[in-house]
Tab-separated table of C-alpha atoms in Angstrom:
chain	number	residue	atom	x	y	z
A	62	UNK	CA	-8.938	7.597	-25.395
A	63	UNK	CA	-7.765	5.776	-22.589
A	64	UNK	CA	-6.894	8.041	-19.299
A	65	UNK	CA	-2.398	7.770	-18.811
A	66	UNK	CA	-3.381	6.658	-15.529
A	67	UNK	CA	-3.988	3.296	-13.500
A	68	UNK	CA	-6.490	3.577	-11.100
A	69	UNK	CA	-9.959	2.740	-9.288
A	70	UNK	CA	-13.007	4.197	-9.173
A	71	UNK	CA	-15.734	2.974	-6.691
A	72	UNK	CA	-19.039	4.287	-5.335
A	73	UNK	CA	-20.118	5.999	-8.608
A	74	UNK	CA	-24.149	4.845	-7.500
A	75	UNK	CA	-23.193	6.301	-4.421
A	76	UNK	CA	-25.077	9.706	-2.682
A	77	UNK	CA	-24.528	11.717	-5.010
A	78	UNK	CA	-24.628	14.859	-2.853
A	79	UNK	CA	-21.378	13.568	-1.549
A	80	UNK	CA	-18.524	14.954	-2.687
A	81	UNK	CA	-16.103	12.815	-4.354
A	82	UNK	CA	-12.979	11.486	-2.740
A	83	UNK	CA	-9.598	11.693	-4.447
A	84	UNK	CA	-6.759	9.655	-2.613
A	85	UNK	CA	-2.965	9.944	-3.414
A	86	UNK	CA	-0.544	7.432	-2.147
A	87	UNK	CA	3.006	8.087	-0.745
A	88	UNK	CA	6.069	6.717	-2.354
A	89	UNK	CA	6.835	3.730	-3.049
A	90	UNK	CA	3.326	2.267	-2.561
A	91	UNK	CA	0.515	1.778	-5.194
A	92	UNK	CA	-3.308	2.820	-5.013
A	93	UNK	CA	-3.918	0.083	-2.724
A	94	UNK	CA	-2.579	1.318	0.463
A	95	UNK	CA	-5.709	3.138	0.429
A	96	UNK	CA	-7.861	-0.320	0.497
A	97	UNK	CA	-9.253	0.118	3.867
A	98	UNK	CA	-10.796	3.169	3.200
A	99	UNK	CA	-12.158	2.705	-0.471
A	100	UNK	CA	-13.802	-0.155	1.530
A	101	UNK	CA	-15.419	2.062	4.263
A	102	UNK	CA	-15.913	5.321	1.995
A	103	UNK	CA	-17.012	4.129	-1.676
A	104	UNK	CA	-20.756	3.072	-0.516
A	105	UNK	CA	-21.522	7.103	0.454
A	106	UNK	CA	-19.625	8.480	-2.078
A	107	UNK	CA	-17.549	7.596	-5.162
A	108	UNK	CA	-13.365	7.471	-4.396
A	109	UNK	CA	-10.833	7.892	-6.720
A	110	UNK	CA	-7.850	6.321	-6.612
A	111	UNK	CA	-4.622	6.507	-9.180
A	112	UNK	CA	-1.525	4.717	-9.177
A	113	UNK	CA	1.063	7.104	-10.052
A	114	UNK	CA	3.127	7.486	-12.864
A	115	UNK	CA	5.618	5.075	-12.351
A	116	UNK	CA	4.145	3.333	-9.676
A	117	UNK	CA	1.462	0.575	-9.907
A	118	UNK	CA	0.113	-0.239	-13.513
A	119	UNK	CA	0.679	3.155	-14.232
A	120	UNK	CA	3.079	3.831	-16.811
A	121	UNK	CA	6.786	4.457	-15.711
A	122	UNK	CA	8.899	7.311	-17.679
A	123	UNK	CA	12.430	7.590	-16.023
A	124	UNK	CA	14.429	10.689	-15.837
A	125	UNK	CA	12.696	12.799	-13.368
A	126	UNK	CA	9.201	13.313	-12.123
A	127	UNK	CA	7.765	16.862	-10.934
A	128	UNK	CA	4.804	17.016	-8.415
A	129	UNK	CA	3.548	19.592	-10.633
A	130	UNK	CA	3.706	16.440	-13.353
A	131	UNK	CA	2.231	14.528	-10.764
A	132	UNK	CA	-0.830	17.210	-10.058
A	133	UNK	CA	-1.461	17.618	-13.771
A	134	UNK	CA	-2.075	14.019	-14.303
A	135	UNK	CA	-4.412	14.117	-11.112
A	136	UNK	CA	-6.291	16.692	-13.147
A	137	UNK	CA	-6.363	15.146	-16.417
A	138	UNK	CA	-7.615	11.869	-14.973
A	139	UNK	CA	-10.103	13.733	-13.227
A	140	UNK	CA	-11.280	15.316	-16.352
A	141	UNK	CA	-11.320	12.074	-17.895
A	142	UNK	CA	-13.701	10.877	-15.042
A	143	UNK	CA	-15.864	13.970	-15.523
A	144	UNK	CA	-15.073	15.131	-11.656
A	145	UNK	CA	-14.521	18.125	-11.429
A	146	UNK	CA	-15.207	19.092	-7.760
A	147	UNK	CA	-13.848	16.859	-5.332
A	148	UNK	CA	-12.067	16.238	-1.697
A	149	UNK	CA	-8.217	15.704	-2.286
A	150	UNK	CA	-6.561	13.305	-0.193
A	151	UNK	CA	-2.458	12.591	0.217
A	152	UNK	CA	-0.370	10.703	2.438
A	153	UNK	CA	3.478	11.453	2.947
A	154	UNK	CA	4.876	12.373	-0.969
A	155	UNK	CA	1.307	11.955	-1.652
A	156	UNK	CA	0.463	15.563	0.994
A	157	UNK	CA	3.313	17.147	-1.019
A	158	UNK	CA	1.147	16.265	-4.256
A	159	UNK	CA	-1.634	17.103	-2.736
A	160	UNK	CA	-0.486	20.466	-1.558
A	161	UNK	CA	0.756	21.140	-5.466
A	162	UNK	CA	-2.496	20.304	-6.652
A	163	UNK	CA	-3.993	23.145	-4.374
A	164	UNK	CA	-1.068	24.992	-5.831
A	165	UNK	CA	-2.068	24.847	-9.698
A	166	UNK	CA	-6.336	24.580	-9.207
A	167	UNK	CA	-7.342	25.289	-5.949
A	168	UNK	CA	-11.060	26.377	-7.473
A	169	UNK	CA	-11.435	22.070	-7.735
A	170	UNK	CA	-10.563	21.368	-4.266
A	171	UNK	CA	-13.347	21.576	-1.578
A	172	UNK	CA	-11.398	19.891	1.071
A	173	UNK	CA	-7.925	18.750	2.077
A	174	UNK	CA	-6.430	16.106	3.913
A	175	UNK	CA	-2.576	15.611	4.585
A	176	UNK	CA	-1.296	12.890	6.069
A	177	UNK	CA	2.123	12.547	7.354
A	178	UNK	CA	3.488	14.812	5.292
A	179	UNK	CA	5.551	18.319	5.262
A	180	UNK	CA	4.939	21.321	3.812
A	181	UNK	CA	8.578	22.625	3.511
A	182	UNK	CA	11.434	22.481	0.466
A	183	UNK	CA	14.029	19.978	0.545
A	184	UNK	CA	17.333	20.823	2.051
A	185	UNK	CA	20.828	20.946	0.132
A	186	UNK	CA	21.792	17.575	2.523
A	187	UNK	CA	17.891	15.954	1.672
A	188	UNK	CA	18.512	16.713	-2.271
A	189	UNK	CA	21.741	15.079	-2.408
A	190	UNK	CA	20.366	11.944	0.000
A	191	UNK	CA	17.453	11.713	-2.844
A	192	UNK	CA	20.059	11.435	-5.627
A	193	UNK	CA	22.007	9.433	-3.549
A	194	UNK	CA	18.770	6.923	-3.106
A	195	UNK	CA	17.514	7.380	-6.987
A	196	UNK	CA	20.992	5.891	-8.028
A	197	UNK	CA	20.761	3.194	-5.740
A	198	UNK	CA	17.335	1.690	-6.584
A	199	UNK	CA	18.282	2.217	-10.220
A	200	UNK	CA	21.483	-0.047	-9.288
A	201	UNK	CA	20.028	-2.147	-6.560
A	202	UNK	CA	16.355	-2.597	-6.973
A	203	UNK	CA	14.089	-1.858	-4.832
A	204	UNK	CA	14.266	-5.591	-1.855
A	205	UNK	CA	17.193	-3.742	-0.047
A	206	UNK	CA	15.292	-0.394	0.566
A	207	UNK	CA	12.405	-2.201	1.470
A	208	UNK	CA	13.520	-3.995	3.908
A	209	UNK	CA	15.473	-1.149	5.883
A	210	UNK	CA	12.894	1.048	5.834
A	211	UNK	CA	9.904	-1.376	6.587
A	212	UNK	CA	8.961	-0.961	10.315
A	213	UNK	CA	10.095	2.955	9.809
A	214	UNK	CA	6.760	2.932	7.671
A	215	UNK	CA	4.860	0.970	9.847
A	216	UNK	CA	5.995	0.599	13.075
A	217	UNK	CA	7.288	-2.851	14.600
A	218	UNK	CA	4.440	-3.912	16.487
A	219	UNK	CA	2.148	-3.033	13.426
A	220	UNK	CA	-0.139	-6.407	12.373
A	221	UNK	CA	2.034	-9.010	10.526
A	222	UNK	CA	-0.482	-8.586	7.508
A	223	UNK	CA	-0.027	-4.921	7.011
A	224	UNK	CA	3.369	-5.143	7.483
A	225	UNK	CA	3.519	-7.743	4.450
A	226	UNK	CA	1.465	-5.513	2.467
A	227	UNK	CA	3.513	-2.698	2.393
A	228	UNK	CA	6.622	-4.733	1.651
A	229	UNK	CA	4.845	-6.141	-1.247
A	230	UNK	CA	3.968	-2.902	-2.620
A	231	UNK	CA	7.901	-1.251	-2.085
A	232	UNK	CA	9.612	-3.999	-4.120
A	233	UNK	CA	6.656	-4.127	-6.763
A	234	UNK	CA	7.491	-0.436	-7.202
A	235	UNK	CA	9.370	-0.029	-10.318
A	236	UNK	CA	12.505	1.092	-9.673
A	237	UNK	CA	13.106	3.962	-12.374
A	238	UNK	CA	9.453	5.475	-11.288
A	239	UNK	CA	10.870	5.617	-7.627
A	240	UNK	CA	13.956	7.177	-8.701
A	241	UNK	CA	12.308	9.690	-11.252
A	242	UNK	CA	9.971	10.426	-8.084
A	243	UNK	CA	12.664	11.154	-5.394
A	244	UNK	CA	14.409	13.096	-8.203
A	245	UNK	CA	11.437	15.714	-8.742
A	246	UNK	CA	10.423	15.579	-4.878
A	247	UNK	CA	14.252	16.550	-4.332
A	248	UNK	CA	13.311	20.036	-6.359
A	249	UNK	CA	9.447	20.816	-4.454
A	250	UNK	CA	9.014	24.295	-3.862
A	251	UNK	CA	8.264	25.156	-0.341
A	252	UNK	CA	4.358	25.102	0.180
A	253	UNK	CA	4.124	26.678	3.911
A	254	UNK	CA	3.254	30.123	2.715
A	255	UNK	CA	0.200	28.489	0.407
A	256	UNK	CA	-0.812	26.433	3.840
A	257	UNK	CA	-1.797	29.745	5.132
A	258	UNK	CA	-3.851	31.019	2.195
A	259	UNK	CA	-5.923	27.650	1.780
A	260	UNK	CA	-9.272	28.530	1.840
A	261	UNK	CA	-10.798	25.059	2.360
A	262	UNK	CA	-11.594	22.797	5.369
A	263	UNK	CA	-8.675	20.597	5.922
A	264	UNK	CA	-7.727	17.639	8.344
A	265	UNK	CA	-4.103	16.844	9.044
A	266	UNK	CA	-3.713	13.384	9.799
A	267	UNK	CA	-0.714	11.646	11.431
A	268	UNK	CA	0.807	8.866	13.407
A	269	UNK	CA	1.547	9.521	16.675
A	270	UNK	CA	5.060	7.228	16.163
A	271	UNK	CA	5.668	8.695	12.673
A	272	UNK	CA	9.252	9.204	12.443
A	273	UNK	CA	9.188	10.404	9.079
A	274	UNK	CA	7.334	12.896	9.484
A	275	UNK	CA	6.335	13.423	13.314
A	276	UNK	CA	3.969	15.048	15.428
A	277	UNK	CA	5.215	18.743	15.886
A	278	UNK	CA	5.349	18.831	11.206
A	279	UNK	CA	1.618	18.049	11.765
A	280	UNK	CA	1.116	20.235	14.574
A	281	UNK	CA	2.796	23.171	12.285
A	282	UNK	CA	0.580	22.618	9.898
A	283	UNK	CA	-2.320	22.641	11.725
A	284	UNK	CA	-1.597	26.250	12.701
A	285	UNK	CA	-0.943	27.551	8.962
A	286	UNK	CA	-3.963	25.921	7.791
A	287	UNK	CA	-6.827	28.478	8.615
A	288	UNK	CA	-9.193	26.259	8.836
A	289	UNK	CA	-7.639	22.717	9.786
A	290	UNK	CA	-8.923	19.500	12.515
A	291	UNK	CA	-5.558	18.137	13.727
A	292	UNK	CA	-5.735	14.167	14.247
A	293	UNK	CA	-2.899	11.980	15.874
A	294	UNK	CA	-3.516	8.538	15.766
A	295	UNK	CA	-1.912	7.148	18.657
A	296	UNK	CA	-0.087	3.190	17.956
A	297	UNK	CA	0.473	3.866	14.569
A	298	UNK	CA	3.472	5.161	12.150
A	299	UNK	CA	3.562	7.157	8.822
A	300	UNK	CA	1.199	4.419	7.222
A	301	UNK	CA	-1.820	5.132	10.176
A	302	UNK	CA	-4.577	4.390	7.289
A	303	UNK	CA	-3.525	0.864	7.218
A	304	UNK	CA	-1.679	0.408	10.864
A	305	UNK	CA	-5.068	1.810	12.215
A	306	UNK	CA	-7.620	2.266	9.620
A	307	UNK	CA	-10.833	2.598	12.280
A	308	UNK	CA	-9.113	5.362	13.921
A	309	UNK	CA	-8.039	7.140	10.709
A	310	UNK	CA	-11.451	6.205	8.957
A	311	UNK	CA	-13.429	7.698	11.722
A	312	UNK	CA	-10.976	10.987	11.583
A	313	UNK	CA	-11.522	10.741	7.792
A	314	UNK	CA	-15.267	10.482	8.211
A	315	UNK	CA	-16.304	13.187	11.161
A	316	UNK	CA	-14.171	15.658	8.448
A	317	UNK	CA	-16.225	15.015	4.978
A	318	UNK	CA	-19.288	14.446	7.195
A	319	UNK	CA	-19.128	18.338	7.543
A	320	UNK	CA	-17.683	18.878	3.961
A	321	UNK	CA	-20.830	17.389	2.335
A	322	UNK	CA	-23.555	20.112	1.606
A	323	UNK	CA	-21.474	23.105	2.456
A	324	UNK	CA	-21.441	25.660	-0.394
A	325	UNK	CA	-18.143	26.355	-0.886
């Protein structure tokens, strides 16, 4: 039976000492804002990477999406893949998965990474903005919110190419998978109490002109996470995997360098 799930999987020849890699992608993106590092990572070890329900060529289903609905497809592709220890990776709405995935099976997860993301519940005024947005893709599309919010995910001196990439993948989005999505992120529970019982190595990862989600929401998570690397990535915004993918590669690398072999 075919898995619900779009994705790719590369490196499966690779090392296979190495822990797997599971990468998450932010909203409204696709799988392939991780390309630069399935490029660098997938000849050590084999990476995993879905398109979310309603994003990519995964199938959409409007109405409203969970994270927890989000982590249990994570696991159920997973399963599908036979992976069943593995390195979870999340950027922005993808950290907020990520975080709910160490929520539900934490005993799967042998190291985290959480870029530019937050660990806290929405706010009364965030919930009704997210409603407020979810109606207006569903009315609009998606070209309008694109466009604003553009060079607030990368920032405006970011390469020309990059820049084109992500616009491409915000109005490819499906607009009733975006809206379901900010409609179930509007209701996340708050995830700064699990930060501090996370028993795994993690790295939080973030642009240093993130305005998203900036430097001190990193810095705070840093300090719940017992055992956490802090990385800023300086000339880059919330997208710093593809605004400066050596810099976050080599961040990305020193951290499963010393995941690989421990027992944990």
């Amino acid at each position: 039976m075919a898995p619900f799930l779009a994705y790719e999987d590369k490196g499966g020849d690779a090392d296979v000492a190495a822990l797997p890699l599971v990468l998450i992608h932010g909203h409204p993106f696709d799988h392939t804002m991780w390309n630069p590092q399935i490029a660098a990572f997938s000849s050590r070890r084999r990476v995993i990477a879905p398109d979310l329900r309603g994003y990519g060529a995964s199938p959409v289903v409007p109405g409203v999406t969970p994270l927890a609905t989000f982590a249990e497809d994570i696991a159920a592709l997973l399963d599908h893949l036979g992976v069943d220890r593995f390195i979870l990776a999340g950027l922005s709405m993808g950290g907020q998965i990520a975080m709910e995935c160490y929520r539900l099976f934490p005993e799967r997860i042998r190291g985290l990474v959480l870029a530019d993301t937050f660990p806290s519940a929405e706010t009364p005024e965030g919930r009704k903005a997210r409603a407020a947005m979810a109606d207006r893709l569903l009315c609009e599309g998606m070209a309008g919110y694109a466009d604003e919010v553009l060079y607030k995910m990368v920032a405006p001196y970011a390469d020309a190419e990059v820049a084109a990439h992500v616009h491409r993948m915000m109005t490819a989005a499906p607009p009733e998978g975006a809206a379901a999505a900010l409609r179930g992120r509007a209701e996340r529970p708050d995830y700064r109490d699990l930060l501090t019982r996370v028993t795994v190595p993690a790295l939080v990862v973030v642009g240093a002109d993130d305005a998203y989600t900036p430097v001190p929401d990193a810095e705070a998570m840093h300090a719940a996470l017992p055992h956490s690397t802090l990385s800023v990535i300086a000339a880059a915004a919330h997208l710093p995997n593809l605004e400066r993918p050596e810099e976050f590669n080599a961040a990305l690398a020193e951290f499963l360098d010393g995941l690989d072999g421990l027992d944990l």
